GROMACS .gro file of C-alpha atoms in nm:
model
  434
    1MET     CA    1  -1.632  -4.902  -4.156
    2ASP     CA    2  -1.848  -5.215  -4.039
    3MET     CA    3  -2.111  -5.284  -4.319
    4LYS     CA    4  -2.370  -5.452  -4.096
    5LYS     CA    5  -2.382  -5.168  -3.847
    6THR     CA    6  -2.427  -4.923  -4.131
    7LEU     CA    7  -2.719  -5.121  -4.271
    8ILE     CA    8  -2.886  -5.155  -3.932
    9ALA     CA    9  -2.840  -4.782  -3.885
   10LEU     CA   10  -3.073  -4.731  -4.180
   11LEU     CA   11  -3.350  -4.876  -3.962
   12THR     CA   12  -3.298  -4.648  -3.663
   13ALA     CA   13  -3.558  -4.389  -3.577
   14GLY     CA   14  -3.560  -4.088  -3.802
   15VAL     CA   15  -3.362  -4.221  -4.095
   16PHE     CA   16  -3.668  -4.343  -4.280
   17GLY     CA   17  -3.820  -4.002  -4.233
   18ALA     CA   18  -3.509  -3.820  -4.347
   19LEU     CA   19  -3.480  -4.013  -4.670
   20SER     CA   20  -3.850  -3.999  -4.744
   21GLN     CA   21  -3.868  -3.625  -4.673
   22ALA     CA   22  -3.596  -3.568  -4.929
   23ALA     CA   23  -3.790  -3.775  -5.182
   24VAL     CA   24  -4.117  -3.591  -5.114
   25ALA     CA   25  -3.957  -3.247  -5.102
   26ALA     CA   26  -3.745  -3.293  -5.415
   27PRO     CA   27  -3.801  -3.000  -5.652
   28GLU     CA   28  -3.957  -3.058  -5.987
   29LEU     CA   29  -3.690  -2.847  -6.156
   30ALA     CA   30  -3.392  -3.017  -6.319
   31ASP     CA   31  -3.136  -3.136  -6.066
   32ARG     CA   32  -2.821  -2.931  -6.020
   33VAL     CA   33  -2.469  -3.071  -6.047
   34LEU     CA   34  -2.256  -2.986  -5.742
   35ALA     CA   35  -1.941  -3.178  -5.829
   36VAL     CA   36  -1.791  -3.383  -6.110
   37VAL     CA   37  -1.614  -3.696  -5.984
   38ASN     CA   38  -1.430  -3.871  -6.268
   39LYS     CA   39  -1.717  -3.972  -6.497
   40ASP     CA   40  -1.983  -3.936  -6.227
   41VAL     CA   41  -2.160  -3.634  -6.080
   42VAL     CA   42  -2.290  -3.545  -5.735
   43LEU     CA   43  -2.634  -3.384  -5.750
   44ALA     CA   44  -2.805  -3.129  -5.529
   45SER     CA   45  -3.083  -3.378  -5.454
   46GLN     CA   46  -2.828  -3.622  -5.312
   47GLN     CA   47  -2.685  -3.352  -5.089
   48ASP     CA   48  -3.036  -3.253  -4.976
   49ALA     CA   49  -3.118  -3.613  -4.883
   50LEU     CA   50  -2.800  -3.661  -4.681
   51VAL     CA   51  -2.837  -3.328  -4.500
   52GLN     CA   52  -3.195  -3.416  -4.410
   53LYS     CA   53  -3.079  -3.755  -4.283
   54VAL     CA   54  -2.816  -3.596  -4.057
   55LYS     CA   55  -3.065  -3.337  -3.930
   56SER     CA   56  -3.325  -3.604  -3.857
   57ASN     CA   57  -3.075  -3.814  -3.662
   58ALA     CA   58  -2.963  -3.506  -3.471
   59ARG     CA   59  -3.322  -3.422  -3.374
   60GLU     CA   60  -3.377  -3.775  -3.246
   61GLN     CA   61  -3.059  -3.759  -3.035
   62GLY     CA   62  -3.103  -3.399  -2.918
   63GLN     CA   63  -2.777  -3.311  -3.092
   64SER     CA   64  -2.701  -2.955  -3.202
   65LEU     CA   65  -2.560  -2.899  -3.551
   66PRO     CA   66  -2.341  -2.642  -3.723
   67ASP     CA   67  -2.485  -2.399  -3.976
   68ASP     CA   68  -2.635  -2.527  -4.300
   69ALA     CA   69  -2.342  -2.417  -4.517
   70THR     CA   70  -2.097  -2.620  -4.307
   71LEU     CA   71  -2.328  -2.919  -4.299
   72ARG     CA   72  -2.370  -2.910  -4.678
   73ARG     CA   73  -1.994  -2.888  -4.730
   74GLN     CA   74  -1.940  -3.199  -4.517
   75ALA     CA   75  -2.226  -3.378  -4.691
   76LEU     CA   76  -2.077  -3.300  -5.032
   77ASP     CA   77  -1.741  -3.436  -4.919
   78ARG     CA   78  -1.906  -3.761  -4.802
   79LEU     CA   79  -2.094  -3.799  -5.130
   80ILE     CA   80  -1.774  -3.750  -5.329
   81GLN     CA   81  -1.610  -4.029  -5.129
   82GLU     CA   82  -1.908  -4.259  -5.183
   83SER     CA   83  -1.903  -4.187  -5.557
   84LEU     CA   84  -1.535  -4.284  -5.576
   85VAL     CA   85  -1.597  -4.612  -5.394
   86LEU     CA   86  -1.900  -4.701  -5.607
   87GLN     CA   87  -1.710  -4.621  -5.927
   88LEU     CA   88  -1.433  -4.857  -5.814
   89ALA     CA   89  -1.697  -5.126  -5.753
   90ASP     CA   90  -1.821  -5.073  -6.108
   91ARG     CA   91  -1.471  -5.095  -6.256
   92GLN     CA   92  -1.411  -5.418  -6.068
   93GLY     CA   93  -1.737  -5.563  -6.196
   94LEU     CA   94  -1.886  -5.604  -5.848
   95LYS     CA   95  -2.259  -5.659  -5.849
   96VAL     CA   96  -2.525  -5.721  -5.587
   97SER     CA   97  -2.784  -5.961  -5.721
   98ASP     CA   98  -3.150  -5.920  -5.629
   99THR     CA   99  -3.134  -6.246  -5.438
  100GLN     CA  100  -2.831  -6.130  -5.239
  101LEU     CA  101  -3.003  -5.798  -5.172
  102GLU     CA  102  -3.319  -5.961  -5.041
  103GLN     CA  103  -3.105  -6.187  -4.822
  104ALA     CA  104  -2.933  -5.882  -4.671
  105ILE     CA  105  -3.264  -5.705  -4.608
  106ALA     CA  106  -3.404  -6.017  -4.443
  107GLY     CA  107  -3.097  -6.021  -4.217
  108ILE     CA  108  -3.146  -5.655  -4.125
  109ALA     CA  109  -3.509  -5.721  -4.040
  110THR     CA  110  -3.416  -6.021  -3.825
  111GLU     CA  111  -3.151  -5.825  -3.636
  112ASN     CA  112  -3.412  -5.560  -3.560
  113ARG     CA  113  -3.669  -5.822  -3.454
  114MET     CA  114  -3.892  -5.760  -3.751
  115SER     CA  115  -4.019  -5.964  -4.037
  116VAL     CA  116  -3.958  -5.830  -4.388
  117GLU     CA  117  -4.331  -5.754  -4.407
  118GLN     CA  118  -4.307  -5.547  -4.089
  119LEU     CA  119  -4.003  -5.368  -4.230
  120ARG     CA  120  -4.194  -5.282  -4.547
  121ALA     CA  121  -4.485  -5.156  -4.337
  122GLN     CA  122  -4.245  -4.936  -4.138
  123LEU     CA  123  -4.105  -4.795  -4.461
  124ASP     CA  124  -4.455  -4.727  -4.586
  125ARG     CA  125  -4.547  -4.543  -4.264
  126GLU     CA  126  -4.239  -4.325  -4.304
  127GLY     CA  127  -4.325  -4.251  -4.666
  128MET     CA  128  -4.028  -4.432  -4.819
  129THR     CA  129  -4.083  -4.682  -5.097
  130TYR     CA  130  -3.937  -5.030  -5.078
  131PRO     CA  131  -3.746  -4.982  -5.409
  132GLN     CA  132  -3.580  -4.670  -5.264
  133TYR     CA  133  -3.475  -4.861  -4.955
  134ARG     CA  134  -3.345  -5.153  -5.162
  135GLU     CA  135  -3.118  -4.919  -5.357
  136GLU     CA  136  -2.986  -4.764  -5.035
  137VAL     CA  137  -2.899  -5.110  -4.904
  138ARG     CA  138  -2.750  -5.213  -5.239
  139ARG     CA  139  -2.515  -4.913  -5.226
  140GLU     CA  140  -2.411  -4.994  -4.870
  141ILE     CA  141  -2.335  -5.356  -4.960
  142LEU     CA  142  -2.125  -5.254  -5.259
  143MET     CA  143  -1.929  -4.992  -5.066
  144GLY     CA  144  -1.867  -5.233  -4.779
  145GLU     CA  145  -1.743  -5.506  -5.012
  146VAL     CA  146  -1.507  -5.269  -5.195
  147ARG     CA  147  -1.361  -5.140  -4.869
  148ARG     CA  148  -1.304  -5.490  -4.733
  149ASN     CA  149  -1.150  -5.615  -5.058
  150GLN     CA  150  -0.919  -5.316  -5.096
  151VAL     CA  151  -0.813  -5.261  -4.737
  152ARG     CA  152  -0.763  -5.617  -4.618
  153ARG     CA  153  -0.481  -5.667  -4.869
  154ARG     CA  154  -0.302  -5.377  -4.696
  155VAL     CA  155  -0.323  -5.547  -4.357
  156ASN     CA  156  -0.028  -5.769  -4.267
  157ILE     CA  157  -0.015  -5.937  -3.926
  158SER     CA  158   0.288  -6.129  -3.799
  159GLU     CA  159   0.284  -6.427  -3.566
  160GLN     CA  160   0.484  -6.224  -3.314
  161GLU     CA  161   0.216  -5.955  -3.302
  162VAL     CA  162  -0.050  -6.218  -3.237
  163LYS     CA  163   0.159  -6.372  -2.957
  164GLN     CA  164   0.203  -6.033  -2.792
  165VAL     CA  165  -0.170  -5.964  -2.789
  166VAL     CA  166  -0.240  -6.319  -2.665
  167GLU     CA  167  -0.016  -6.247  -2.365
  168ILE     CA  168  -0.204  -5.924  -2.298
  169LEU     CA  169  -0.537  -6.109  -2.311
  170LYS     CA  170  -0.408  -6.376  -2.073
  171LYS     CA  171  -0.294  -6.112  -1.822
  172GLN     CA  172  -0.634  -5.944  -1.842
  173GLY     CA  173  -0.807  -6.273  -1.764
  174GLN     CA  174  -1.038  -6.220  -2.063
  175GLN     CA  175  -1.146  -5.883  -1.926
  176GLN     CA  176  -1.110  -5.552  -2.103
  177ASN     CA  177  -1.174  -5.186  -2.046
  178GLU     CA  178  -1.387  -5.033  -2.318
  179PHE     CA  179  -1.400  -4.669  -2.422
  180HIS     CA  180  -1.665  -4.471  -2.607
  181VAL     CA  181  -1.450  -4.235  -2.809
  182GLY     CA  182  -1.489  -3.931  -3.031
  183HIS     CA  183  -1.240  -3.812  -3.291
  184ILE     CA  184  -1.170  -3.488  -3.477
  185GLN     CA  185  -0.911  -3.494  -3.754
  186ILE     CA  186  -0.746  -3.195  -3.917
  187ALA     CA  187  -0.609  -3.340  -4.240
  188LEU     CA  188  -0.261  -3.270  -4.374
  189PRO     CA  189  -0.103  -3.368  -4.707
  190ASP     CA  190   0.181  -3.621  -4.716
  191ASN     CA  191   0.455  -3.357  -4.710
  192PRO     CA  192   0.295  -3.045  -4.564
  193SER     CA  193   0.463  -2.709  -4.601
  194ALA     CA  194   0.541  -2.501  -4.296
  195ALA     CA  195   0.242  -2.279  -4.376
  196GLN     CA  196   0.005  -2.579  -4.403
  197LEU     CA  197   0.132  -2.722  -4.075
  198ASP     CA  198   0.096  -2.387  -3.898
  199ALA     CA  199  -0.259  -2.348  -4.027
  200ALA     CA  200  -0.353  -2.698  -3.908
  201LYS     CA  201  -0.199  -2.634  -3.565
  202ALA     CA  202  -0.386  -2.305  -3.535
  203LYS     CA  203  -0.714  -2.477  -3.624
  204ALA     CA  204  -0.647  -2.755  -3.371
  205GLN     CA  205  -0.570  -2.505  -3.095
  206ARG     CA  206  -0.887  -2.312  -3.177
  207ILE     CA  207  -1.090  -2.634  -3.146
  208MET     CA  208  -0.917  -2.727  -2.820
  209GLN     CA  209  -0.992  -2.383  -2.675
  210ALA     CA  210  -1.357  -2.414  -2.777
  211LEU     CA  211  -1.379  -2.756  -2.613
  212SER     CA  212  -1.216  -2.622  -2.297
  213SER     CA  213  -1.487  -2.355  -2.290
  214GLY     CA  214  -1.759  -2.620  -2.302
  215ALA     CA  215  -1.830  -2.645  -2.675
  216ASP     CA  216  -2.017  -2.952  -2.798
  217PHE     CA  217  -1.760  -3.205  -2.927
  218ARG     CA  218  -1.998  -3.370  -3.173
  219LYS     CA  219  -2.108  -3.037  -3.319
  220LEU     CA  220  -1.745  -2.935  -3.366
  221ALA     CA  221  -1.665  -3.271  -3.526
  222ILE     CA  222  -1.945  -3.230  -3.779
  223ALA     CA  223  -1.829  -2.877  -3.858
  224GLU     CA  224  -1.451  -2.914  -3.850
  225SER     CA  225  -1.335  -3.275  -3.879
  226ASN     CA  226  -1.188  -3.431  -4.192
  227GLY     CA  227  -1.213  -3.777  -4.035
  228PRO     CA  228  -1.425  -4.069  -4.160
  229LYS     CA  229  -1.690  -4.022  -3.888
  230ALA     CA  230  -1.733  -3.646  -3.924
  231LEU     CA  231  -2.104  -3.654  -4.013
  232GLU     CA  232  -2.162  -3.891  -3.720
  233GLY     CA  233  -2.022  -3.629  -3.483
  234GLY     CA  234  -1.683  -3.800  -3.477
  235ASP     CA  235  -1.838  -4.087  -3.281
  236TRP     CA  236  -1.638  -4.412  -3.314
  237GLY     CA  237  -1.858  -4.603  -3.069
  238TRP     CA  238  -1.736  -4.848  -2.804
  239MET     CA  239  -1.398  -5.015  -2.853
  240SER     CA  240  -1.131  -5.189  -2.650
  241LEU     CA  241  -0.775  -5.059  -2.664
  242GLN     CA  242  -0.673  -5.351  -2.885
  243GLU     CA  243  -0.937  -5.263  -3.145
  244MET     CA  244  -0.855  -4.893  -3.173
  245PRO     CA  245  -0.605  -4.741  -3.413
  246THR     CA  246  -0.271  -4.725  -3.232
  247LEU     CA  247  -0.269  -4.346  -3.198
  248MET     CA  248  -0.616  -4.346  -3.044
  249ALA     CA  249  -0.536  -4.634  -2.809
  250GLU     CA  250  -0.226  -4.464  -2.677
  251ALA     CA  251  -0.423  -4.142  -2.625
  252VAL     CA  252  -0.708  -4.290  -2.421
  253GLN     CA  253  -0.518  -4.550  -2.218
  254GLY     CA  254  -0.577  -4.462  -1.854
  255ALA     CA  255  -0.804  -4.170  -1.946
  256SER     CA  256  -1.126  -4.110  -1.756
  257LYS     CA  257  -1.474  -4.014  -1.875
  258GLY     CA  258  -1.481  -3.668  -2.031
  259ALA     CA  259  -1.106  -3.652  -2.099
  260ILE     CA  260  -0.992  -3.466  -2.412
  261VAL     CA  261  -0.651  -3.550  -2.553
  262GLY     CA  262  -0.465  -3.370  -2.828
  263PRO     CA  263  -0.373  -3.242  -3.067
  264LEU     CA  264  -0.178  -3.552  -3.170
  265ARG     CA  265   0.023  -3.578  -3.492
  266SER     CA  266   0.013  -3.868  -3.739
  267GLY     CA  267   0.087  -3.908  -4.106
  268ALA     CA  268  -0.278  -3.822  -4.181
  269GLY     CA  269  -0.283  -3.496  -3.985
  270LEU     CA  270  -0.366  -3.372  -3.636
  271HIS     CA  271  -0.612  -3.549  -3.408
  272ILE     CA  272  -0.821  -3.459  -3.105
  273ILE     CA  273  -0.969  -3.747  -2.904
  274LYS     CA  274  -1.248  -3.735  -2.648
  275VAL     CA  275  -1.351  -4.012  -2.409
  276PHE     CA  276  -1.730  -3.989  -2.397
  277ASP     CA  277  -1.758  -4.276  -2.149
  278THR     CA  278  -1.582  -4.586  -2.018
  279LYS     CA  279  -1.679  -4.937  -1.915
  280GLY     CA  280  -1.455  -5.084  -1.652
  281GLN     CA  281  -1.341  -5.444  -1.681
  282GLN     CA  282  -1.613  -5.575  -1.909
  283GLN     CA  283  -1.623  -5.953  -1.927
  284VAL     CA  284  -1.541  -6.083  -2.274
  285ASN     CA  285  -1.741  -6.393  -2.360
  286LEU     CA  286  -1.545  -6.599  -2.605
  287THR     CA  287  -1.780  -6.800  -2.823
  288GLU     CA  288  -1.675  -7.063  -3.076
  289VAL     CA  289  -1.887  -7.244  -3.331
  290LYS     CA  290  -1.836  -7.580  -3.497
  291SER     CA  291  -1.989  -7.580  -3.842
  292ARG     CA  292  -1.973  -7.729  -4.189
  293HIS     CA  293  -2.074  -7.582  -4.521
  294ILE     CA  294  -2.111  -7.631  -4.893
  295LEU     CA  295  -1.992  -7.355  -5.126
  296ILE     CA  296  -2.106  -7.310  -5.486
  297LYS     CA  297  -1.938  -7.035  -5.688
  298PRO     CA  298  -2.129  -6.862  -5.969
  299SER     CA  299  -1.938  -6.836  -6.294
  300ILE     CA  300  -1.981  -6.755  -6.662
  301ILE     CA  301  -2.146  -7.093  -6.714
  302LEU     CA  302  -2.322  -7.111  -6.375
  303SER     CA  303  -2.555  -6.818  -6.305
  304GLU     CA  304  -2.639  -6.682  -5.963
  305GLU     CA  305  -2.985  -6.834  -5.985
  306LYS     CA  306  -2.855  -7.178  -6.082
  307ALA     CA  307  -2.590  -7.174  -5.807
  308LYS     CA  308  -2.856  -7.093  -5.549
  309GLY     CA  309  -3.089  -7.348  -5.710
  310MET     CA  310  -2.831  -7.624  -5.662
  311LEU     CA  311  -2.818  -7.548  -5.290
  312ASP     CA  312  -3.199  -7.534  -5.270
  313GLY     CA  313  -3.199  -7.886  -5.412
  314PHE     CA  314  -2.933  -8.005  -5.168
  315LEU     CA  315  -3.134  -7.860  -4.881
  316ARG     CA  316  -3.451  -8.044  -4.987
  317ASP     CA  317  -3.258  -8.372  -5.012
  318LEU     CA  318  -3.097  -8.321  -4.672
  319ARG     CA  319  -3.428  -8.249  -4.504
  320SER     CA  320  -3.595  -8.547  -4.667
  321GLY     CA  321  -3.308  -8.777  -4.571
  322LYS     CA  322  -3.216  -8.854  -4.933
  323ALA     CA  323  -2.868  -8.705  -4.899
  324ASN     CA  324  -2.581  -8.686  -4.654
  325PHE     CA  325  -2.423  -8.346  -4.581
  326ALA     CA  326  -2.064  -8.472  -4.579
  327GLN     CA  327  -2.105  -8.661  -4.906
  328LEU     CA  328  -2.263  -8.360  -5.079
  329ALA     CA  329  -1.980  -8.137  -4.955
  330GLU     CA  330  -1.712  -8.379  -5.076
  331LYS     CA  331  -1.874  -8.406  -5.418
  332TYR     CA  332  -1.991  -8.052  -5.488
  333SER     CA  333  -1.837  -7.794  -5.252
  334GLU     CA  334  -1.593  -7.553  -5.415
  335ASP     CA  335  -1.410  -7.479  -5.090
  336PRO     CA  336  -1.115  -7.717  -5.137
  337GLY     CA  337  -0.993  -7.687  -4.779
  338SER     CA  338  -1.318  -7.808  -4.623
  339ALA     CA  339  -1.465  -8.020  -4.904
  340VAL     CA  340  -1.220  -8.307  -4.842
  341GLN     CA  341  -1.332  -8.298  -4.477
  342GLY     CA  342  -1.702  -8.326  -4.564
  343GLY     CA  343  -1.741  -7.949  -4.538
  344GLU     CA  344  -1.609  -7.940  -4.181
  345LEU     CA  345  -1.469  -7.606  -4.066
  346GLY     CA  346  -1.387  -7.712  -3.710
  347TRP     CA  347  -1.408  -7.492  -3.403
  348SER     CA  348  -1.363  -7.121  -3.477
  349SER     CA  349  -1.474  -6.782  -3.358
  350PRO     CA  350  -1.759  -6.659  -3.581
  351ASP     CA  351  -1.561  -6.337  -3.631
  352VAL     CA  352  -1.305  -6.509  -3.854
  353TYR     CA  353  -1.568  -6.563  -4.124
  354ALA     CA  354  -1.707  -6.325  -4.386
  355PRO     CA  355  -1.972  -6.096  -4.231
  356GLU     CA  356  -2.269  -6.273  -4.392
  357PHE     CA  357  -2.135  -6.615  -4.289
  358ARG     CA  358  -2.064  -6.493  -3.935
  359ASP     CA  359  -2.415  -6.353  -3.899
  360MET     CA  360  -2.571  -6.672  -4.029
  361VAL     CA  361  -2.389  -6.908  -3.790
  362ASN     CA  362  -2.469  -6.673  -3.503
  363ARG     CA  363  -2.841  -6.700  -3.582
  364LEU     CA  364  -2.853  -7.078  -3.622
  365GLN     CA  365  -2.927  -7.326  -3.345
  366PRO     CA  366  -2.711  -7.641  -3.309
  367GLY     CA  367  -2.811  -7.895  -3.574
  368GLN     CA  368  -2.990  -7.638  -3.788
  369ILE     CA  369  -2.904  -7.592  -4.157
  370SER     CA  370  -2.934  -7.248  -4.312
  371GLN     CA  371  -3.118  -7.145  -4.623
  372PRO     CA  372  -2.881  -7.067  -4.914
  373PHE     CA  373  -2.708  -6.733  -4.863
  374ARG     CA  374  -2.451  -6.524  -5.050
  375THR     CA  375  -2.107  -6.400  -4.944
  376SER     CA  376  -1.828  -6.251  -5.153
  377PHE     CA  377  -1.703  -6.609  -5.207
  378GLY     CA  378  -2.026  -6.745  -5.352
  379TRP     CA  379  -2.342  -6.924  -5.237
  380HIS     CA  380  -2.342  -7.135  -4.918
  381ILE     CA  381  -2.549  -7.352  -4.697
  382VAL     CA  382  -2.406  -7.400  -4.348
  383GLN     CA  383  -2.495  -7.633  -4.066
  384LEU     CA  384  -2.418  -7.528  -3.710
  385GLU     CA  385  -2.306  -7.844  -3.535
  386ASP     CA  386  -2.231  -7.700  -3.192
  387ARG     CA  387  -2.153  -7.382  -3.000
  388ARG     CA  388  -1.941  -7.331  -2.690
  389SER     CA  389  -1.868  -7.031  -2.469
  390GLN     CA  390  -1.588  -6.920  -2.239
  391ASP     CA  391  -1.333  -7.132  -2.423
  392ALA     CA  392  -0.986  -7.014  -2.320
  393THR     CA  393  -0.771  -7.244  -2.531
  394ASP     CA  394  -0.462  -7.102  -2.697
  395LYS     CA  395  -0.632  -7.136  -3.036
  396ALA     CA  396  -0.932  -6.932  -2.923
  397LEU     CA  397  -0.707  -6.663  -2.780
  398GLU     CA  398  -0.501  -6.653  -3.098
  399GLN     CA  399  -0.814  -6.613  -3.310
  400ARG     CA  400  -0.938  -6.332  -3.087
  401ALA     CA  401  -0.596  -6.164  -3.086
  402TYR     CA  402  -0.577  -6.183  -3.466
  403GLN     CA  403  -0.924  -6.031  -3.501
  404LEU     CA  404  -0.844  -5.748  -3.259
  405ILE     CA  405  -0.525  -5.665  -3.449
  406TYR     CA  406  -0.708  -5.688  -3.782
  407ASN     CA  407  -0.981  -5.451  -3.663
  408ARG     CA  408  -0.718  -5.203  -3.549
  409ARG     CA  409  -0.517  -5.220  -3.870
  410PHE     CA  410  -0.829  -5.198  -4.084
  411ALA     CA  411  -0.934  -4.878  -3.907
  412GLU     CA  412  -0.584  -4.737  -3.955
  413GLU     CA  413  -0.560  -4.828  -4.322
  414VAL     CA  414  -0.906  -4.741  -4.451
  415GLN     CA  415  -0.853  -4.365  -4.435
  416GLY     CA  416  -0.515  -4.393  -4.610
  417TRP     CA  417  -0.673  -4.601  -4.885
  418MET     CA  418  -0.954  -4.349  -4.922
  419ASP     CA  419  -0.705  -4.062  -4.945
  420GLU     CA  420  -0.513  -4.244  -5.220
  421LEU     CA  421  -0.835  -4.311  -5.411
  422ARG     CA  422  -0.923  -3.944  -5.390
  423ASP     CA  423  -0.574  -3.826  -5.486
  424GLY     CA  424  -0.593  -4.030  -5.806
  425ALA     CA  425  -0.935  -3.898  -5.907
  426TYR     CA  426  -1.050  -3.602  -6.114
  427ILE     CA  427  -1.276  -3.393  -5.890
  428ARG     CA  428  -1.422  -3.057  -5.989
  429ILE     CA  429  -1.639  -2.867  -5.744
  430GLU     CA  430  -1.886  -2.650  -5.931
  431ASP     CA  431  -1.907  -2.275  -5.870
  432GLY     CA  432  -2.081  -2.180  -5.550
  433GLN     CA  433  -1.975  -2.496  -5.365
  434SER     CA  434  -1.710  -2.470  -5.095
   0.00000   0.00000   0.00000
């Protein structure tokens, strides 16, 4: 899952209302435990809030939903997954400092063409407190960081694979077809029995028959799918073939709008794919940035506040002309690869950087130096030196090819990682919960 899109989604119409309604409507009675997940619990109030959020989004989009019992079952499953990820973050000692949190919220506001003050006013109008929203964002940041840290070590990309995709991009002339796809997954264990496989096939055929009769794909996905986007109606958004998981790409290649393909078998189960829409031959604008940065890493002896404070001081000296960026980078930056080059990172696609770094260089104008900001590597300031578009050099194509392959592999691996995390956990569903 992409963290930034998830955070921005919290600002879309209806989500504020959904979360605030749950807070206002919360019963005064003691909360009820729905599931025990290792040493954590999932509460009825959490399920209520998520169900209200899904219902609110559905109303805004004119989307029909399955019955409440089905919706609550899917919501409980999502909350169990989130609990597992957040517990792993806790075991790994991952934290989101208040400064990092405010930085993320400021970025969300900017992306939505708001100031933080306007964002807070919007929250207030919807009846949601700013502390509630901050905790929602904090959870999203933590879950995104855990997923990236855990899944990227499972992704291995060979030079040959990159070369093959580079050749495909060259033949396309930097143009790509894009597909808006939906996905329903019927999960299977690693070594399913004949009975389990027959049951999954029967369920898949029943879904296919319903779709053939005109049933709503998104409603069926919410009700029936075990996939990672079930509560979003199975909607994976717009992707090129190179970005999709291999099974999905092979299914939709050459397919037209409205096509339904499946059931397809993979190690994770059976899959049904729908092409909601297509974009023919969309021009891909390759953009590269030339930047330099200074990295300061917090440690046991250097707190988050002091690390950021060092960069605040550097920034004041740079703006007053008392210091030189390259000299500061050589002396203080803890990125050994760029420090010896005066912080220079050279020409690169913004997509090769950590999400927060990528978003920052995309917002800067040439010559501009950022405020201090946090990534998983530490605290940075970055200066955008230049930006260029439509660069078709071999290096640019290789970077794009690598990123496309990485996106595909990440999407393929994240569900397997989540399944393994769940298999190794103690989960007890309380009586009355399906």
